[in-house]
Short mmCIF file of C-alpha atoms in Angstrom, two decimals:
data_model
loop_
_atom_site.label_atom_id
_atom_site.label_comp_id
_atom_site.label_asym_id
_atom_site.label_seq_id
_atom_site.Cartn_x
_atom_site.Cartn_y
_atom_site.Cartn_z
CA UNK A 1 99.65 86.27 140.07
CA UNK A 2 96.94 88.38 141.69
CA UNK A 3 97.37 92.12 141.07
CA UNK A 4 95.11 93.14 143.96
CA UNK A 5 96.67 90.79 146.50
CA UNK A 6 100.27 89.82 145.67
CA UNK A 7 101.93 87.08 147.70
CA UNK A 8 105.12 87.90 149.62
CA UNK A 9 107.33 85.27 151.21
CA UNK A 10 109.10 86.81 154.22
CA UNK A 11 112.21 84.98 155.43
CA UNK A 12 113.57 85.81 158.92
CA UNK A 13 114.90 83.50 161.62
CA UNK A 14 113.29 85.65 164.35
CA UNK A 15 109.63 84.79 164.89
CA UNK A 16 108.95 88.15 166.59
CA UNK A 17 110.02 90.01 163.46
CA UNK A 18 107.67 87.92 161.36
CA UNK A 19 104.81 88.49 163.83
CA UNK A 20 105.35 92.27 163.78
CA UNK A 21 105.40 92.44 159.99
CA UNK A 22 102.39 90.17 159.65
CA UNK A 23 100.45 92.41 162.05
CA UNK A 24 101.50 95.53 160.13
CA UNK A 25 100.40 93.98 156.85
CA UNK A 26 97.14 92.64 158.24
CA UNK A 27 95.00 95.36 156.62
CA UNK A 28 97.15 95.72 153.52
CA UNK A 29 96.35 94.10 150.14
CA UNK A 30 99.14 91.55 150.56
CA UNK A 31 99.17 87.84 151.32
CA UNK A 32 102.16 86.97 153.52
CA UNK A 33 103.93 83.62 153.76
CA UNK A 34 106.48 82.96 156.54
CA UNK A 35 109.78 81.12 156.62
CA UNK A 36 112.30 81.03 159.47
CA UNK A 37 115.23 79.51 157.58
CA UNK A 38 116.85 79.36 154.18
CA UNK A 39 115.77 75.75 153.65
CA UNK A 40 112.14 76.61 154.49
CA UNK A 41 112.37 79.55 152.06
CA UNK A 42 113.52 77.28 149.22
CA UNK A 43 110.69 74.80 149.85
CA UNK A 44 107.94 77.44 150.12
CA UNK A 45 109.21 79.37 147.10
CA UNK A 46 109.11 76.23 144.98
CA UNK A 47 105.64 75.27 146.22
CA UNK A 48 103.85 78.65 146.15
CA UNK A 49 105.78 80.67 143.53
CA UNK A 50 105.33 83.95 145.47
CA UNK A 51 105.36 87.28 143.64
CA UNK A 52 108.19 88.53 145.86
CA UNK A 53 110.62 87.22 148.48
CA UNK A 54 111.72 89.41 151.38
CA UNK A 55 114.97 87.78 152.48
CA UNK A 56 116.94 88.46 155.66
CA UNK A 57 120.71 88.31 155.24
CA UNK A 58 121.74 87.29 158.77
CA UNK A 59 120.41 83.79 159.42
CA UNK A 60 122.11 80.72 160.97
CA UNK A 61 123.01 77.57 159.00
CA UNK A 62 122.11 79.09 155.61
CA UNK A 63 122.37 82.86 155.36
CA UNK A 64 120.57 85.09 152.88
CA UNK A 65 123.42 85.02 150.38
CA UNK A 66 123.47 81.24 150.11
CA UNK A 67 119.68 81.11 150.01
CA UNK A 68 119.63 83.58 147.13
CA UNK A 69 122.25 81.55 145.25
CA UNK A 70 120.07 78.45 145.47
CA UNK A 71 116.91 80.36 144.52
CA UNK A 72 118.58 81.69 141.38
CA UNK A 73 120.04 78.27 140.52
CA UNK A 74 116.59 76.65 140.44
CA UNK A 75 114.62 77.21 137.22
CA UNK A 76 111.34 77.19 139.17
CA UNK A 77 112.37 80.02 141.51
CA UNK A 78 115.13 81.74 139.55
CA UNK A 79 113.01 84.66 138.33
CA UNK A 80 111.16 85.50 141.54
CA UNK A 81 112.06 89.07 142.59
CA UNK A 82 114.04 89.19 145.86
CA UNK A 83 114.45 92.13 148.26
CA UNK A 84 117.29 91.75 150.76
CA UNK A 85 116.77 92.84 154.37
CA UNK A 86 119.72 94.47 156.13
CA UNK A 87 119.90 95.33 159.81
CA UNK A 88 122.02 98.43 159.21
CA UNK A 89 121.14 101.48 157.13
CA UNK A 90 124.64 101.66 155.74
CA UNK A 91 125.99 98.26 154.85
CA UNK A 92 127.41 98.81 151.35
CA UNK A 93 129.43 95.58 151.34
CA UNK A 94 126.38 93.37 151.98
CA UNK A 95 124.27 95.39 149.56
CA UNK A 96 126.87 95.08 146.79
CA UNK A 97 127.27 91.35 147.40
CA UNK A 98 123.50 90.79 147.37
CA UNK A 99 122.99 92.75 144.15
CA UNK A 100 125.86 90.83 142.52
CA UNK A 101 124.15 87.56 143.43
CA UNK A 102 120.89 88.65 141.82
CA UNK A 103 118.91 90.53 144.49
CA UNK A 104 116.58 93.11 142.95
CA UNK A 105 116.54 95.63 145.79
CA UNK A 106 117.20 95.96 149.51
CA UNK A 107 115.37 97.34 152.55
CA UNK A 108 116.62 98.15 156.03
CA UNK A 109 115.00 97.15 159.31
CA UNK A 110 112.58 98.16 160.72
CA UNK A 111 110.52 97.73 157.57
CA UNK A 112 108.38 100.63 156.37
CA UNK A 113 105.24 98.83 155.15
CA UNK A 114 104.26 101.65 152.76
CA UNK A 115 107.67 101.54 151.14
CA UNK A 116 107.41 97.75 150.95
CA UNK A 117 104.06 98.05 149.15
CA UNK A 118 105.47 100.53 146.63
CA UNK A 119 108.51 98.38 145.92
CA UNK A 120 106.39 95.25 145.66
CA UNK A 121 104.09 96.81 143.04
CA UNK A 122 107.08 98.13 141.11
CA UNK A 123 108.89 94.79 141.04
CA UNK A 124 105.75 92.87 140.08
CA UNK A 125 105.10 95.31 137.21
CA UNK A 126 108.70 94.90 136.10
CA UNK A 127 108.38 91.12 136.25
CA UNK A 128 105.25 91.27 134.10
CA UNK A 129 106.97 93.48 131.56
CA UNK A 130 109.95 91.13 131.37
CA UNK A 131 107.64 88.14 130.94
CA UNK A 132 105.78 89.93 128.12
CA UNK A 133 109.07 90.83 126.46
CA UNK A 134 110.20 87.22 126.69
CA UNK A 135 106.92 86.05 125.21
CA UNK A 136 107.19 88.53 122.35
CA UNK A 137 110.76 87.41 121.70
CA UNK A 138 109.64 83.77 121.62
CA UNK A 139 106.73 84.63 119.29
CA UNK A 140 109.07 86.55 117.01
CA UNK A 141 111.61 83.75 116.85
CA UNK A 142 108.87 81.24 116.05
CA UNK A 143 107.51 83.54 113.32
CA UNK A 144 110.98 84.23 111.94
CA UNK A 145 111.97 80.57 111.82
CA UNK A 146 108.70 79.66 110.10
CA UNK A 147 108.84 82.52 107.59
CA UNK A 148 112.46 81.85 106.73
CA UNK A 149 112.18 78.07 106.68
CA UNK A 150 109.32 77.79 104.16
CA UNK A 151 110.90 79.72 101.28
CA UNK A 152 114.32 78.24 101.98
CA UNK A 153 112.90 74.72 101.69
CA UNK A 154 111.29 75.71 98.39
CA UNK A 155 114.56 77.07 97.02
CA UNK A 156 116.47 74.01 98.27
CA UNK A 157 114.04 71.58 96.63
CA UNK A 158 114.26 73.38 93.30
CA UNK A 159 118.05 73.39 93.37
CA UNK A 160 118.11 69.67 94.19
CA UNK A 161 115.79 68.87 91.28
CA UNK A 162 117.93 70.92 88.91
CA UNK A 163 121.04 69.16 90.18
CA UNK A 164 119.48 65.76 89.49
CA UNK A 165 118.16 66.70 86.03
CA UNK A 166 119.66 65.52 82.77
CA UNK A 167 122.31 68.14 82.03
CA UNK A 168 122.30 67.36 78.30
CA UNK A 169 118.57 67.92 77.84
CA UNK A 170 116.99 71.40 77.63
CA UNK A 171 114.92 72.49 80.62
CA UNK A 172 111.23 71.68 80.30
CA UNK A 173 108.34 74.03 81.12
CA UNK A 174 107.96 72.29 84.48
CA UNK A 175 111.50 73.23 85.40
CA UNK A 176 110.95 76.84 84.39
CA UNK A 177 107.91 76.92 86.68
CA UNK A 178 110.02 75.50 89.50
CA UNK A 179 112.66 78.18 88.93
CA UNK A 180 109.92 80.81 89.02
CA UNK A 181 108.71 79.35 92.32
CA UNK A 182 112.23 79.54 93.74
CA UNK A 183 112.48 83.15 92.62
CA UNK A 184 109.22 83.98 94.41
CA UNK A 185 110.56 82.33 97.57
CA UNK A 186 113.77 84.34 97.30
CA UNK A 187 111.75 87.56 96.90
CA UNK A 188 109.75 86.65 100.01
CA UNK A 189 112.97 86.21 101.97
CA UNK A 190 114.25 89.55 100.74
CA UNK A 191 111.00 91.30 101.76
CA UNK A 192 111.18 89.79 105.24
CA UNK A 193 114.80 90.79 105.77
CA UNK A 194 114.11 94.28 104.38
CA UNK A 195 111.16 94.76 106.77
CA UNK A 196 113.27 93.68 109.73
CA UNK A 197 116.04 96.09 108.75
CA UNK A 198 113.58 98.94 108.16
CA UNK A 199 111.97 98.56 111.59
CA UNK A 200 115.37 98.55 113.28
CA UNK A 201 116.55 101.61 111.35
CA UNK A 202 113.36 103.62 111.90
CA UNK A 203 113.31 102.85 115.63
CA UNK A 204 116.97 103.84 115.93
CA UNK A 205 116.34 107.05 113.99
CA UNK A 206 118.89 106.04 111.36
CA UNK A 207 116.80 106.76 108.26
CA UNK A 208 116.94 110.24 106.74
CA UNK A 209 113.75 111.84 105.38
CA UNK A 210 113.90 113.92 102.21
CA UNK A 211 110.99 116.23 103.07
CA UNK A 212 109.46 118.78 100.75
CA UNK A 213 106.21 120.64 100.24
CA UNK A 214 104.09 118.36 98.03
CA UNK A 215 100.40 117.89 97.19
CA UNK A 216 98.85 114.71 98.55
CA UNK A 217 98.25 113.54 95.00
CA UNK A 218 102.04 113.17 94.71
CA UNK A 219 102.04 110.06 96.94
CA UNK A 220 98.44 108.89 96.43
CA UNK A 221 97.86 108.90 92.66
CA UNK A 222 100.90 106.73 91.73
CA UNK A 223 99.75 104.05 94.16
CA UNK A 224 96.16 104.18 92.86
CA UNK A 225 97.42 103.70 89.29
CA UNK A 226 99.75 100.92 90.37
CA UNK A 227 96.99 99.01 92.17
CA UNK A 228 94.22 99.57 89.63
CA UNK A 229 94.68 96.13 88.02
CA UNK A 230 94.56 94.39 91.40
CA UNK A 231 91.27 96.09 92.29
CA UNK A 232 89.74 95.11 88.93
CA UNK A 233 90.97 91.52 89.26
CA UNK A 234 89.38 91.24 92.70
CA UNK A 235 86.20 93.05 91.53
CA UNK A 236 86.54 95.54 94.40
CA UNK A 237 85.33 99.06 93.69
CA UNK A 238 87.66 101.90 94.68
CA UNK A 239 86.42 105.48 95.01
CA UNK A 240 88.55 108.52 95.80
CA UNK A 241 87.56 111.90 97.20
CA UNK A 242 89.80 114.93 97.56
CA UNK A 243 88.39 117.85 99.54
CA UNK A 244 88.53 121.22 97.75
CA UNK A 245 91.54 123.44 98.33
CA UNK A 246 93.76 120.84 100.00
CA UNK A 247 97.03 122.40 101.17
CA UNK A 248 100.42 120.84 100.51
CA UNK A 249 102.00 118.66 103.16
CA UNK A 250 105.64 118.63 104.29
CA UNK A 251 106.73 115.00 103.90
CA UNK A 252 109.05 112.57 102.20
CA UNK A 253 106.80 111.62 99.27
CA UNK A 254 108.55 108.35 98.47
CA UNK A 255 108.34 107.02 102.03
CA UNK A 256 104.75 108.20 102.32
CA UNK A 257 103.93 106.20 99.17
CA UNK A 258 104.97 103.13 101.18
CA UNK A 259 102.38 104.04 103.83
CA UNK A 260 99.68 104.52 101.21
CA UNK A 261 100.54 101.24 99.49
CA UNK A 262 100.44 99.31 102.77
CA UNK A 263 97.10 100.70 103.91
CA UNK A 264 95.44 100.15 100.53
CA UNK A 265 96.93 96.65 100.16
CA UNK A 266 95.64 95.69 103.60
CA UNK A 267 92.18 97.02 102.76
CA UNK A 268 92.15 95.01 99.53
CA UNK A 269 93.38 91.80 101.23
CA UNK A 270 90.53 91.82 103.71
CA UNK A 271 87.72 92.98 101.39
CA UNK A 272 85.73 90.27 99.65
CA UNK A 273 84.91 90.23 95.94
CA UNK A 274 82.20 92.77 95.19
CA UNK A 275 83.15 94.97 98.15
CA UNK A 276 84.12 98.63 98.13
CA UNK A 277 87.03 100.72 99.38
CA UNK A 278 86.84 104.49 99.70
CA UNK A 279 89.85 106.78 99.99
CA UNK A 280 89.36 110.36 101.16
CA UNK A 281 91.70 113.26 101.95
CA UNK A 282 90.70 116.35 103.92
CA UNK A 283 92.28 119.25 105.81
CA UNK A 284 91.84 119.26 109.60
CA UNK A 285 93.02 121.29 112.58
CA UNK A 286 94.20 119.63 115.78
CA UNK A 287 95.29 120.96 119.15
CA UNK A 288 98.92 120.18 119.92
CA UNK A 289 100.06 120.25 123.54
CA UNK A 290 103.65 121.12 124.37
CA UNK A 291 105.38 121.74 127.69
CA UNK A 292 105.01 125.49 127.19
CA UNK A 293 101.73 125.98 125.36
CA UNK A 294 98.74 124.62 123.50
CA UNK A 295 98.54 125.43 119.81
CA UNK A 296 96.44 124.66 116.77
CA UNK A 297 98.19 122.91 113.87
CA UNK A 298 96.87 122.05 110.45
CA UNK A 299 97.10 118.55 109.00
CA UNK A 300 95.83 116.64 106.00
CA UNK A 301 94.11 113.42 107.00
CA UNK A 302 94.02 110.51 104.56
CA UNK A 303 91.33 107.91 105.29
CA UNK A 304 90.83 104.44 103.79
CA UNK A 305 87.43 102.87 104.49
CA UNK A 306 86.72 99.27 103.49
CA UNK A 307 83.77 96.88 103.70
CA UNK A 308 86.02 93.99 104.67
CA UNK A 309 85.99 91.40 107.43
CA UNK A 310 86.81 93.91 110.16
CA UNK A 311 88.77 93.55 113.39
CA UNK A 312 87.52 92.87 116.91
CA UNK A 313 87.84 95.67 119.48
CA UNK A 314 90.15 93.50 121.59
CA UNK A 315 92.63 93.10 118.72
CA UNK A 316 92.77 96.70 117.51
CA UNK A 317 95.54 97.61 120.01
CA UNK A 318 97.67 94.78 118.55
CA UNK A 319 97.68 96.15 115.00
CA UNK A 320 100.69 98.41 115.38
CA UNK A 321 102.71 96.06 117.56
CA UNK A 322 105.61 94.05 116.22
CA UNK A 323 105.02 90.57 114.81
CA UNK A 324 101.31 90.54 115.69
CA UNK A 325 98.71 89.10 113.35
CA UNK A 326 95.01 89.41 114.08
CA UNK A 327 92.55 86.56 113.89
CA UNK A 328 91.14 88.15 110.70
CA UNK A 329 94.50 87.59 109.00
CA UNK A 330 94.59 83.98 110.19
CA UNK A 331 91.01 83.29 109.10
CA UNK A 332 91.54 84.76 105.63
CA UNK A 333 94.97 83.04 105.47
CA UNK A 334 96.78 86.28 104.72
CA UNK A 335 100.51 85.86 105.15
CA UNK A 336 102.64 88.56 106.69
CA UNK A 337 105.31 89.38 109.20
CA UNK A 338 103.16 91.76 111.20
CA UNK A 339 105.71 94.49 110.43
CA UNK A 340 103.96 96.42 107.65
CA UNK A 341 101.70 98.52 109.87
CA UNK A 342 104.53 98.98 112.38
CA UNK A 343 106.69 100.51 109.63
CA UNK A 344 103.79 102.73 108.48
CA UNK A 345 103.31 104.06 112.00
CA UNK A 346 107.02 104.77 112.34
CA UNK A 347 107.11 106.64 109.00
CA UNK A 348 104.04 108.74 109.78
CA UNK A 349 105.11 109.63 113.32
CA UNK A 350 108.65 110.47 112.19
CA UNK A 351 107.06 113.09 109.92
CA UNK A 352 104.95 114.60 112.71
CA UNK A 353 101.70 112.80 112.00
CA UNK A 354 99.56 110.14 113.66
CA UNK A 355 97.81 106.92 112.63
CA UNK A 356 94.39 105.75 113.68
CA UNK A 357 91.98 102.87 113.17
CA UNK A 358 88.33 102.11 113.80
CA UNK A 359 86.78 98.75 113.02
CA UNK A 360 83.89 96.45 113.69
CA UNK A 361 84.10 92.71 113.17
CA UNK A 362 82.20 91.71 110.05
CA UNK A 363 81.51 95.29 108.97
CA UNK A 364 84.82 96.69 107.80
CA UNK A 365 87.62 98.97 108.95
CA UNK A 366 88.68 102.60 108.71
CA UNK A 367 92.40 103.36 108.72
CA UNK A 368 93.69 106.91 108.70
CA UNK A 369 96.90 108.87 108.96
CA UNK A 370 97.65 112.57 109.28
CA UNK A 371 100.51 114.60 107.85
CA UNK A 372 101.51 118.16 108.76
CA UNK A 373 100.60 120.95 106.35
CA UNK A 374 103.59 122.68 104.78
CA UNK A 375 104.28 126.15 106.09
CA UNK A 376 103.58 128.84 103.52
#
């Protein structure tokens, strides 16, 4: 599909009508194909896969309705947007029938070329969005099946071995290790299902926030203590800096701990042994634009800077999209659903803050999030 010059297949049994429209579109950024019958339309649509079909209703032998039926019945042409052409400005019966058969829109003769251009761009954009949504759905299903299948197979294998074991003999150390493996697989399944439920609930606005005025240390220090062993095991140095006189923030501390844990865990995953991670918190002022006015609001910004593998500029926009995993994650073989950062973004934004990221491949990343200062 060419954005600058989309292809339109115009179907009309009157050659003069086709000539007039082709002349009108001569200087427009559109490539026009012609068909004078329903059968010709079906053949050209299958061969050229146009971005849009402009289909006249009143045609001999095979009218527009029958042509549309056959277009939609063919997997190769079924998703091509179709605009019906009607000879009368008010023909509700034909319009209703066409829409019921799968037409996307309708135009009346004579055709306004500017309106045709606008509708063409709109339908092509819609088609692209639908294709992207379908691709994301397919990617998600593939990810979900893979992530669910692996731990389930592990659990199944363990259960089968236990079933075949000698019931009279005590379980050996090997069997205890297998049971532990099954438990880890079950935990992985639970995490995946929990993440899926959390995303759905946050997006639907169905999770309540227990907000209060708290110091940032309330949701940072517990996570630092909890992760201290992991940092020492990986030989990654962690430094923390709190700016003087930090104000309290108005947040749900428990949910914000989840954000802090996720950002620090990600930094640790992608930082090699001997690397460093720095966490800093500072007060900032940002301009907030509303429909009525522009105002200054105070926030506390928490920043996590690592010396890890980094992320390419092209992949940064993918970080907070569902079920996406960057090439850095694939290279370092880090497993994940791609939902952790999505949940963090939803939590932060639901509390009136924002998330941000800067990164350079091979040189590390900087993740940050802001939270509103509590009113005194």
